[in-house]
Amino acid sequence: MPSPRPTIAIAGLGIESSTFSPARTEAPAFHPQRGPEVLTRYPFLAPGTPLREAAAWQGALVGKALPGGTVTATAFTELSDELIARLAELGPLDGLWYDIHGAMTVEGMDDAEAQLLARIRATIGPDTLVSTSMDLHGNVSRDLVHQSDLITCYRMAPHEDAMDTKERAARNLVELLKSGAPRPVKAWIPVPVLLAGEQTSTRIEPAKSVYAAVEEVEAEAGVTDAAIWVGYAWADEPRNRAAVVVTGPSEPQVRAGAEQLARGFWEARHDFEFVAPTGTLDDCLDEALASFARPYFISDTGDNPTAGGAGDVTWGLQQVLERPEFKDESGPTVIYASLPGPSAVATAERAGIGATVTVTAGAEVDDRHAGPLPLTGVVHSIRHGDRDAETEVVLKVGSVYVILTRLRKPYHHEHDFTDLELDPRSADLVLVKIGYLEPELFAMAADWKMALTPGGVDQDLTRLGHHRIRRPLFPFDRDMPDPDLTARVVSPSDEPLSGADE
Ligand SMILES: [Zn+2]
């Protein structure tokens, strides 16, 4: 039945969590928003916008955490219980928009997002239509597709189209409900490839062309949406691998579209390379020092907090501080972002700007690669009030400006540095715990290299020790035979899950 102004709830929990990091994620890290506050997350649902007017939107609970370690069973239960209770209070729903990331790992549980959706389904009933939107680094099991009526993900990495994707998922749901059309056909194809995000940036080939085909498929008659998931490489569950889903009214068209996209991804598997030249940290430092390009950026990739690293690995900073070039304060200007160290931050705060302090920071969570790091330096700046870090201080050690934080924080924007009285544009070297550079840093960097450093999100996947992923899987099984890439049409959400596991 068409609904002229459907009632649609918004719910979801989003995190990318590394099972190779000793860190654990607790409930407050999700910064949950509830009720009407949920709508403020989305500019396209601001009062007066066409999409806002088109439906009666009801926020249940949406939480999004920085990437991190496995979510504790207690945190997941607490958040999901509240999400379910809030949904139950909303009464009958025509639709539900499930806004998730898709790479959440929870202690003692597989496929957490599908399990949460099963609880949601049990609450809202089989007739409510569900549109799921995800990060392209999420994982898509048959079960997740089964319980969704529409499902899609970002098409750009870095994710400049995150809001566009969410808007598309919300708009397609509204249009489906208004049309009264039958549930879309869903063609799902798992692609046995698992790659690091840093090898699959859509800025460069082959991902650029592989993803360009998504919009071509979506433009076909009989197709509503099309998506390719790269999957998440730093968790060890059977679902972790690439996948394609195409949805729409025409079974032949969604099948053909999904098979085209899956083939495109599979055939490109040998061509995915890191988005920047890589090397050991020492090699990267040598090249940066020899280069005339300024500022020269180096990604300290193994402990990237936005991929799920603990953020407090000291190995990278220790190597930097051991280099003779940076021992003297008149050496090349280096900015290092960042290292959490709550007691070091408190000591620097008490001492004040200009004071010389000796502190110890890092390795409280991930001490597998190097221990807590002693630092003696001058307090350069202090800042309070950051959502993630809470308090940040900069300590100048030799010629290195070390950013210390109370809690871990990603450094993605120019203002993250200038707010701390640092000028990355005039620095010689900027080292950041990050993978591929986010757009503002990329634009600022005169040159850039990725250091393959140890940590919970080590870019050398084969040395992490996955043992639960499905095999054969590229690149773990480099010479595996061609897989079955025919489309699996997944049964509608109001019918039992049918079909094999694969
Ligand atoms: Zn992502």
Coordinates of C-alpha atoms and ligand atoms in Angstrom, one line a residue:
M1 CA 0.0 0.0 0.0
P2 CA 1.4 3.4 -0.9
S3 CA 1.9 5.7 2.2
P4 CA 1.5 9.4 1.3
R5 CA 3.5 10.6 4.3
P6 CA 5.2 7.5 5.8
T7 CA 6.4 7.2 9.3
I8 CA 10.1 6.3 9.3
A9 CA 12.4 5.6 12.3
I10 CA 16.2 6.1 12.2
A11 CA 18.4 3.7 14.2
G12 CA 21.9 2.3 14.1
L13 CA 25.3 1.8 15.7
G14 CA 28.4 2.5 13.8
I15 CA 32.0 1.7 14.4
E16 CA 34.9 0.0 12.6
S17 CA 36.6 -2.2 15.1
S18 CA 39.9 -4.0 14.8
T19 CA 40.1 -7.4 16.4
F20 CA 43.9 -7.1 16.2
S21 CA 44.0 -4.2 18.6
P22 CA 44.0 -4.9 22.4
A23 CA 41.8 -1.9 22.8
R24 CA 38.1 -2.3 23.9
T25 CA 35.3 0.1 23.0
E26 CA 32.7 1.0 25.7
A27 CA 29.2 2.6 25.2
P28 CA 30.1 6.3 25.8
A29 CA 32.5 6.1 22.8
F30 CA 29.4 5.9 20.5
H31 CA 28.2 9.4 21.6
P32 CA 24.6 8.1 21.3
Q33 CA 21.9 10.6 20.2
R34 CA 18.3 9.9 20.9
G35 CA 14.8 10.9 19.9
P36 CA 14.5 14.2 17.8
E37 CA 18.2 14.9 18.4
V38 CA 19.0 12.1 15.9
L39 CA 17.7 14.2 13.1
T40 CA 20.2 16.9 13.7
R41 CA 22.9 14.5 12.5
Y42 CA 21.7 14.9 8.9
P43 CA 21.7 18.2 7.0
F44 CA 19.3 16.8 4.4
L45 CA 16.7 16.3 7.2
A46 CA 16.9 19.9 8.5
P47 CA 13.5 21.5 9.0
G48 CA 12.0 22.7 5.7
T49 CA 14.1 20.4 3.4
P50 CA 12.0 18.3 0.9
L51 CA 13.1 15.0 2.5
R52 CA 12.2 16.1 6.0
E53 CA 8.7 17.1 4.8
A54 CA 8.2 13.9 2.8
A55 CA 8.0 11.7 5.9
A56 CA 7.3 11.7 9.6
W57 CA 10.9 11.0 10.8
Q58 CA 11.4 9.5 14.3
G59 CA 14.8 9.2 15.8
A60 CA 15.3 6.1 17.9
L61 CA 19.0 5.9 18.8
V62 CA 22.0 6.5 16.6
G63 CA 25.5 6.1 17.9
K64 CA 28.8 6.5 16.0
A65 CA 32.2 5.8 17.5
L66 CA 35.7 6.5 16.3
P67 CA 37.2 3.3 14.9
G68 CA 38.6 1.3 17.8
G69 CA 38.9 -2.1 19.4
T70 CA 36.3 -4.7 19.8
V71 CA 33.1 -3.5 21.4
T72 CA 32.5 -5.1 24.8
A73 CA 29.5 -7.4 25.1
T74 CA 28.2 -5.1 28.0
A75 CA 28.4 -2.0 25.8
F76 CA 26.6 -3.6 22.9
T77 CA 23.8 -5.0 25.1
E78 CA 23.3 -1.7 26.8
L79 CA 23.1 0.3 23.6
S80 CA 21.0 -2.2 21.7
D81 CA 18.6 -2.7 24.6
E82 CA 18.0 1.1 24.7
L83 CA 17.7 1.3 20.9
I84 CA 15.1 -1.5 20.9
A85 CA 13.2 0.0 23.8
R86 CA 13.0 3.4 22.0
L87 CA 11.9 1.8 18.8
A88 CA 9.1 -0.1 20.6
E89 CA 7.8 3.2 22.0
L90 CA 7.5 4.7 18.6
G91 CA 4.5 2.5 17.6
P92 CA 3.8 1.3 14.0
L93 CA 6.4 2.2 11.4
D94 CA 6.2 2.2 7.6
G95 CA 10.0 2.3 7.3
L96 CA 13.2 2.2 9.2
W97 CA 16.5 3.7 8.0
Y98 CA 19.4 1.6 9.5
D99 CA 22.4 3.9 9.6
I100 CA 25.5 1.8 10.3
H101 CA 29.1 1.4 9.4
G102 CA 29.2 -2.4 9.0
A103 CA 32.5 -3.3 10.6
M104 CA 31.5 -3.5 14.2
T105 CA 33.0 -6.5 16.1
V106 CA 31.4 -7.4 19.5
E107 CA 32.9 -9.8 22.0
G108 CA 31.5 -13.3 21.6
M109 CA 29.4 -12.4 18.6
D110 CA 29.7 -12.7 14.8
D111 CA 27.9 -10.4 12.3
A112 CA 26.8 -7.9 15.0
E113 CA 24.9 -5.5 12.7
A114 CA 22.8 -8.4 11.3
Q115 CA 22.1 -9.6 14.8
L116 CA 21.0 -6.2 15.9
L117 CA 18.8 -5.9 12.8
A118 CA 17.2 -9.2 13.7
R119 CA 16.3 -7.7 17.1
I120 CA 15.0 -4.6 15.4
R121 CA 12.9 -6.7 13.0
A122 CA 11.5 -8.6 15.9
T123 CA 10.3 -5.3 17.3
I124 CA 9.1 -3.5 14.3
G125 CA 7.6 -6.5 12.5
P126 CA 8.0 -7.9 9.0
D127 CA 5.9 -5.3 7.1
T128 CA 8.2 -2.4 7.9
L129 CA 10.6 -1.6 5.0
V130 CA 14.3 -1.2 6.0
S131 CA 16.9 0.7 4.1
T132 CA 20.4 0.1 5.3
S133 CA 23.3 2.6 4.6
M134 CA 26.9 1.6 5.2
D135 CA 30.5 2.5 4.9
L136 CA 32.2 0.8 2.0
H137 CA 34.6 -0.7 4.5
G138 CA 31.7 -2.6 6.1
N139 CA 30.9 -6.2 5.6
V140 CA 27.8 -7.6 4.0
S141 CA 26.6 -11.1 5.0
R142 CA 23.6 -12.8 3.3
D143 CA 21.7 -12.4 6.6
L144 CA 22.2 -8.6 6.6
V145 CA 21.0 -8.3 3.0
H146 CA 18.0 -10.6 3.8
Q147 CA 16.7 -8.4 6.6
S148 CA 17.2 -5.2 4.6
D149 CA 14.9 -4.2 1.7
L150 CA 17.4 -1.7 0.3
I151 CA 21.1 -1.6 1.1
T152 CA 23.9 0.6 -0.1
C153 CA 27.2 2.1 0.8
Y154 CA 29.6 5.0 0.0
R155 CA 31.2 5.2 -3.4
M156 CA 34.3 7.2 -2.5
A157 CA 37.3 6.6 -0.3
P158 CA 38.1 8.9 1.4
H159 CA 34.4 9.2 2.1
E160 CA 33.5 12.6 0.6
D161 CA 30.1 11.2 -0.3
A162 CA 29.1 10.0 3.2
M163 CA 26.2 12.4 3.5
D164 CA 25.1 11.8 -0.1
T165 CA 25.0 8.1 0.5
K166 CA 22.9 8.5 3.7
E167 CA 20.6 10.9 1.8
R168 CA 20.2 8.4 -1.1
A169 CA 19.3 5.6 1.4
A170 CA 16.7 7.8 3.1
R171 CA 15.3 9.1 -0.2
N172 CA 15.0 5.7 -1.8
L173 CA 13.2 4.4 1.2
V174 CA 10.7 7.3 1.1
E175 CA 10.1 6.8 -2.6
L176 CA 9.6 3.1 -2.2
L177 CA 7.1 3.6 0.6
K178 CA 5.2 6.3 -1.4
S179 CA 5.1 4.2 -4.5
G180 CA 3.6 1.2 -2.8
A181 CA 5.8 -1.0 -5.1
P182 CA 6.7 -4.5 -4.1
R183 CA 9.9 -5.1 -2.1
P184 CA 13.0 -4.7 -4.3
V185 CA 14.9 -7.7 -5.7
K186 CA 18.3 -8.0 -4.0
A187 CA 21.2 -9.5 -5.9
W188 CA 24.2 -10.2 -3.6
I189 CA 27.6 -11.5 -4.6
P190 CA 30.4 -12.1 -2.1
V191 CA 33.7 -11.4 -3.7
P192 CA 36.6 -13.4 -2.1
V193 CA 39.0 -10.4 -1.9
L194 CA 40.1 -8.7 1.3
L195 CA 42.2 -5.6 0.9
A196 CA 43.4 -2.7 3.0
G197 CA 41.5 0.6 2.6
E198 CA 44.9 2.2 1.6
Q199 CA 45.0 0.0 -1.5
T200 CA 41.5 0.8 -2.6
S201 CA 41.2 4.5 -2.7
T202 CA 38.8 5.6 -5.3
R203 CA 41.1 8.5 -6.2
I204 CA 43.3 6.2 -8.2
E205 CA 43.0 3.2 -10.4
P206 CA 41.8 0.5 -10.4
A207 CA 39.2 1.4 -7.7
K208 CA 38.4 4.6 -9.6
S209 CA 37.1 2.6 -12.6
V210 CA 35.7 -0.2 -10.5
Y211 CA 33.6 2.3 -8.6
A212 CA 32.7 4.4 -11.7
A213 CA 30.7 1.4 -12.9
V214 CA 28.5 1.6 -9.8
E215 CA 26.7 4.7 -11.1
E216 CA 26.4 3.2 -14.6
V217 CA 24.6 0.2 -13.1
E218 CA 22.4 2.4 -10.9
A219 CA 21.4 4.3 -14.0
E220 CA 20.0 1.2 -15.7
A221 CA 16.2 0.9 -15.9
G222 CA 14.9 -1.6 -13.2
V223 CA 17.7 -0.8 -10.8
T224 CA 17.2 1.3 -7.7
D225 CA 20.7 1.3 -6.1
A226 CA 24.1 -0.4 -6.6
A227 CA 27.0 -0.8 -4.2
I228 CA 30.4 -2.4 -3.8
W229 CA 31.9 -3.0 -0.4
V230 CA 35.6 -3.4 0.0
G231 CA 35.1 -4.9 3.4
Y232 CA 37.2 -4.5 6.5
A233 CA 40.6 -6.2 6.6
W234 CA 41.4 -5.8 10.4
A235 CA 38.8 -8.1 11.8
D236 CA 38.7 -11.8 11.7
E237 CA 35.2 -13.0 11.0
P238 CA 33.8 -15.2 8.2
R239 CA 32.0 -12.2 6.7
N240 CA 35.1 -10.1 6.2
R241 CA 35.6 -9.8 2.4
A242 CA 34.3 -7.7 -0.5
A243 CA 30.7 -7.8 -1.7
V244 CA 28.4 -6.4 -4.2
V245 CA 24.6 -5.7 -3.9
V246 CA 22.3 -4.3 -6.5
T247 CA 18.6 -3.7 -5.6
G248 CA 15.6 -2.8 -7.8
P249 CA 12.4 -3.9 -9.3
S250 CA 13.8 -5.9 -12.2
E251 CA 15.4 -9.3 -11.3
P252 CA 17.3 -9.7 -14.7
Q253 CA 18.6 -6.1 -14.4
V254 CA 19.8 -6.3 -10.8
R255 CA 21.4 -9.7 -11.5
A256 CA 23.2 -8.4 -14.5
G257 CA 24.3 -5.3 -12.7
A258 CA 25.7 -7.2 -9.7
E259 CA 27.6 -9.6 -11.9
Q260 CA 29.1 -6.8 -13.9
L261 CA 30.3 -5.1 -10.7
A262 CA 31.6 -8.3 -9.0
R263 CA 33.5 -9.2 -12.2
G264 CA 35.0 -5.7 -12.4
F265 CA 36.3 -6.0 -8.8
W266 CA 37.6 -9.5 -9.1
E267 CA 39.4 -8.9 -12.4
A268 CA 41.2 -5.8 -10.9
R269 CA 42.4 -7.7 -7.8
H270 CA 46.1 -7.8 -8.8
D271 CA 46.1 -4.1 -9.7
F272 CA 45.3 -2.6 -6.3
E273 CA 48.3 -0.9 -4.9
F274 CA 48.9 1.4 -2.0
V275 CA 47.7 5.0 -2.7
A276 CA 51.2 6.4 -1.9
P277 CA 54.7 5.0 -2.0
T278 CA 55.4 2.9 1.0
G279 CA 58.5 2.1 3.0
T280 CA 59.8 1.4 6.5
L281 CA 59.6 4.5 8.8
D282 CA 63.4 4.9 8.5
D283 CA 63.2 4.9 4.7
C284 CA 60.4 7.4 4.8
L285 CA 62.3 9.7 7.1
D286 CA 65.5 9.4 5.0
E287 CA 63.5 10.3 1.8
A288 CA 61.7 13.2 3.5
L289 CA 64.9 14.7 4.8
A290 CA 66.6 14.4 1.4
S291 CA 63.6 15.9 -0.4
F292 CA 63.0 19.6 -1.1
A293 CA 59.2 19.1 -0.9
R294 CA 57.8 20.9 2.1
P295 CA 55.8 20.1 4.0
Y296 CA 56.5 16.4 3.6
F297 CA 53.9 14.1 5.1
I298 CA 54.5 10.6 6.4
S299 CA 51.6 8.4 7.5
D300 CA 52.3 6.3 10.5
T301 CA 49.8 3.7 9.3
G302 CA 50.0 0.7 11.7
D303 CA 48.3 2.6 14.6
N304 CA 45.8 4.7 12.6
P305 CA 43.0 5.5 15.0
T306 CA 40.5 6.0 12.2
A307 CA 41.0 2.4 11.1
G308 CA 40.8 1.0 14.5
G309 CA 44.3 1.3 16.0
A310 CA 44.6 1.9 19.7
G311 CA 46.3 5.2 18.9
D312 CA 48.8 4.9 21.7
V313 CA 51.5 2.8 20.1
T314 CA 54.8 4.6 20.8
W315 CA 57.0 2.7 18.3
G316 CA 56.7 5.4 15.5
L317 CA 57.5 8.4 17.8
Q318 CA 60.3 6.5 19.5
Q319 CA 62.0 6.0 16.1
V320 CA 61.6 9.7 15.2
L321 CA 63.0 10.9 18.5
E322 CA 66.0 8.6 18.2
R323 CA 67.0 10.2 14.9
P324 CA 70.0 12.5 15.4
E325 CA 68.6 15.1 13.0
F326 CA 65.9 16.0 15.4
K327 CA 67.8 16.0 18.7
D328 CA 68.5 19.7 18.6
E329 CA 65.8 22.3 18.7
S330 CA 67.2 24.1 15.7
G331 CA 66.8 20.9 13.6
P332 CA 64.2 20.4 10.9
T333 CA 60.7 21.3 12.2
V334 CA 58.7 18.1 12.7
I335 CA 55.1 17.7 13.8
Y336 CA 54.0 14.4 15.2
A337 CA 50.3 13.7 15.6
S338 CA 49.7 12.1 18.1
L339 CA 50.1 10.1 21.3
P340 CA 47.6 9.7 24.1
G341 CA 49.1 10.1 27.6
P342 CA 46.6 11.3 30.2
S343 CA 49.1 11.7 33.0
A344 CA 51.6 13.4 30.7
V345 CA 48.9 15.9 29.6
A346 CA 48.0 16.6 33.3
T347 CA 51.6 17.2 34.1
A348 CA 52.1 19.6 31.2
E349 CA 48.9 21.4 32.1
R350 CA 50.0 22.0 35.6
A351 CA 53.4 23.2 34.5
G352 CA 52.0 25.6 32.0
I353 CA 53.1 27.0 28.6
G354 CA 56.9 27.6 28.4
A355 CA 57.8 25.1 31.2
T356 CA 60.1 22.2 30.7
V357 CA 58.6 18.9 31.8
T358 CA 59.6 15.3 31.8
V359 CA 56.7 12.9 31.2
T360 CA 55.9 9.4 30.1
A361 CA 53.2 8.8 27.5
G362 CA 51.6 6.0 25.4
A363 CA 51.5 2.2 25.4
E364 CA 48.8 2.0 28.1
V365 CA 46.6 0.0 25.7
D366 CA 48.9 -1.3 23.0
D367 CA 52.4 -2.0 24.4
R368 CA 53.2 -4.9 22.1
H369 CA 55.6 -3.0 19.9
A370 CA 57.3 -0.5 22.3
G371 CA 56.8 0.6 25.9
P372 CA 55.6 3.9 27.5
L373 CA 57.8 6.6 26.1
P374 CA 59.7 9.1 28.3
L375 CA 59.7 12.6 26.8
T376 CA 61.5 15.8 28.0
G377 CA 60.4 19.0 26.3
V378 CA 58.9 22.5 26.5
V379 CA 55.2 23.0 26.7
H380 CA 54.3 24.8 23.5
S381 CA 50.4 24.9 23.8
I382 CA 47.5 23.6 25.7
R383 CA 43.9 23.2 24.5
H384 CA 40.7 22.1 26.2
G385 CA 37.3 21.0 24.9
D386 CA 38.0 18.7 22.0
R387 CA 35.2 16.1 21.5
D388 CA 37.6 13.2 21.2
A389 CA 40.9 14.3 22.9
E390 CA 39.3 16.4 25.6
T391 CA 42.7 18.0 26.4
E392 CA 45.6 18.4 24.0
V393 CA 49.1 19.6 24.7
V394 CA 52.1 20.1 22.4
L395 CA 55.5 19.3 23.8
K396 CA 58.6 20.4 21.9
V397 CA 61.2 17.7 22.2
G398 CA 64.3 18.7 20.2
S399 CA 62.9 19.9 16.9
V400 CA 59.8 17.7 17.2
Y401 CA 56.4 19.1 18.2
V402 CA 54.8 16.1 19.8
I403 CA 51.0 16.4 20.2
L404 CA 49.9 14.6 23.4
T405 CA 46.2 14.0 24.1
R406 CA 44.1 12.9 27.1
L407 CA 42.1 10.5 24.9
R408 CA 43.0 9.4 21.3
K409 CA 42.0 11.7 18.5
P410 CA 42.5 11.6 14.7
Y411 CA 44.2 14.6 13.1
H412 CA 42.5 15.2 9.7
H413 CA 42.0 18.9 9.4
E414 CA 44.3 21.9 9.2
H415 CA 42.6 23.5 12.2
D416 CA 43.4 20.4 14.3
F417 CA 47.0 21.7 14.1
T418 CA 46.5 25.5 13.9
D419 CA 44.2 25.3 17.0
L420 CA 47.4 24.1 18.8
E421 CA 49.6 27.0 17.6
L422 CA 51.2 24.7 15.0
D423 CA 51.6 25.6 11.3
P424 CA 51.8 22.4 9.3
R425 CA 52.3 24.4 6.1
S426 CA 55.6 25.8 7.3
A427 CA 56.8 22.5 8.9
D428 CA 59.5 20.4 7.2
L429 CA 57.9 17.0 8.2
V430 CA 54.4 16.2 9.4
L431 CA 53.9 12.7 10.7
V432 CA 50.3 11.6 11.3
K433 CA 48.8 8.4 12.5
I434 CA 46.6 7.9 9.5
G435 CA 46.3 5.8 6.4
Y436 CA 45.6 7.7 3.2
L437 CA 45.7 11.4 3.8
E438 CA 42.3 13.0 4.4
P439 CA 41.5 15.7 1.8
E440 CA 42.8 18.8 3.7
L441 CA 46.1 17.1 4.5
F442 CA 46.4 15.7 1.0
A443 CA 45.9 19.2 -0.4
M444 CA 48.6 20.6 1.9
A445 CA 51.2 17.9 1.4
A446 CA 54.0 18.8 -1.1
D447 CA 55.0 15.1 -1.0
W448 CA 53.8 12.1 0.9
K449 CA 54.8 8.6 1.9
M450 CA 53.1 5.8 3.9
A451 CA 55.3 4.2 6.5
L452 CA 54.4 0.5 7.1
T453 CA 54.6 0.5 10.9
P454 CA 53.4 -2.0 13.4
G455 CA 50.1 -1.8 15.3
G456 CA 46.5 -3.0 15.4
V457 CA 45.9 -2.0 11.8
D458 CA 49.2 -3.1 10.3
Q459 CA 48.9 -2.7 6.5
D460 CA 50.8 -5.9 5.9
L461 CA 47.6 -8.1 6.3
T462 CA 49.4 -11.4 5.9
R463 CA 51.4 -10.9 9.1
L464 CA 48.3 -10.2 11.3
G465 CA 47.3 -13.9 11.7
H466 CA 43.7 -14.1 10.5
H467 CA 42.3 -17.6 11.0
R468 CA 38.5 -17.3 10.8
I469 CA 38.1 -15.6 7.4
R470 CA 36.7 -17.8 4.6
R471 CA 39.3 -19.3 2.4
P472 CA 40.3 -19.2 -0.3
L473 CA 40.6 -15.4 -0.2
F474 CA 42.8 -13.1 -2.2
P475 CA 45.6 -12.0 -1.4
F476 CA 46.0 -14.7 1.3
D477 CA 45.6 -17.3 -1.4
R478 CA 47.1 -15.4 -4.3
D479 CA 46.7 -18.1 -7.0
M480 CA 43.2 -19.2 -6.0
P481 CA 40.9 -20.3 -8.9
D482 CA 38.1 -17.9 -10.2
P483 CA 35.2 -17.9 -7.7
D484 CA 31.5 -18.3 -8.5
L485 CA 30.5 -14.7 -9.2
T486 CA 26.9 -15.4 -10.2
A487 CA 24.3 -13.3 -8.5
R488 CA 22.5 -14.7 -5.4
V489 CA 19.0 -13.4 -5.2
V490 CA 18.4 -13.0 -1.5
S491 CA 14.9 -13.7 -0.3
P492 CA 12.7 -10.8 0.7
S493 CA 12.8 -9.7 4.3
D494 CA 9.3 -10.9 5.1
E495 CA 10.1 -14.5 3.9
P496 CA 12.5 -16.9 5.6
L497 CA 16.1 -16.7 4.7
S498 CA 16.7 -19.2 1.9
G499 CA 19.7 -20.3 0.0
A500 CA 23.1 -21.6 1.0
D501 CA 25.4 -19.7 3.3
E502 CA 27.3 -18.6 0.2
Ligands
ZN1 ZN 35.5 3.6 5.6

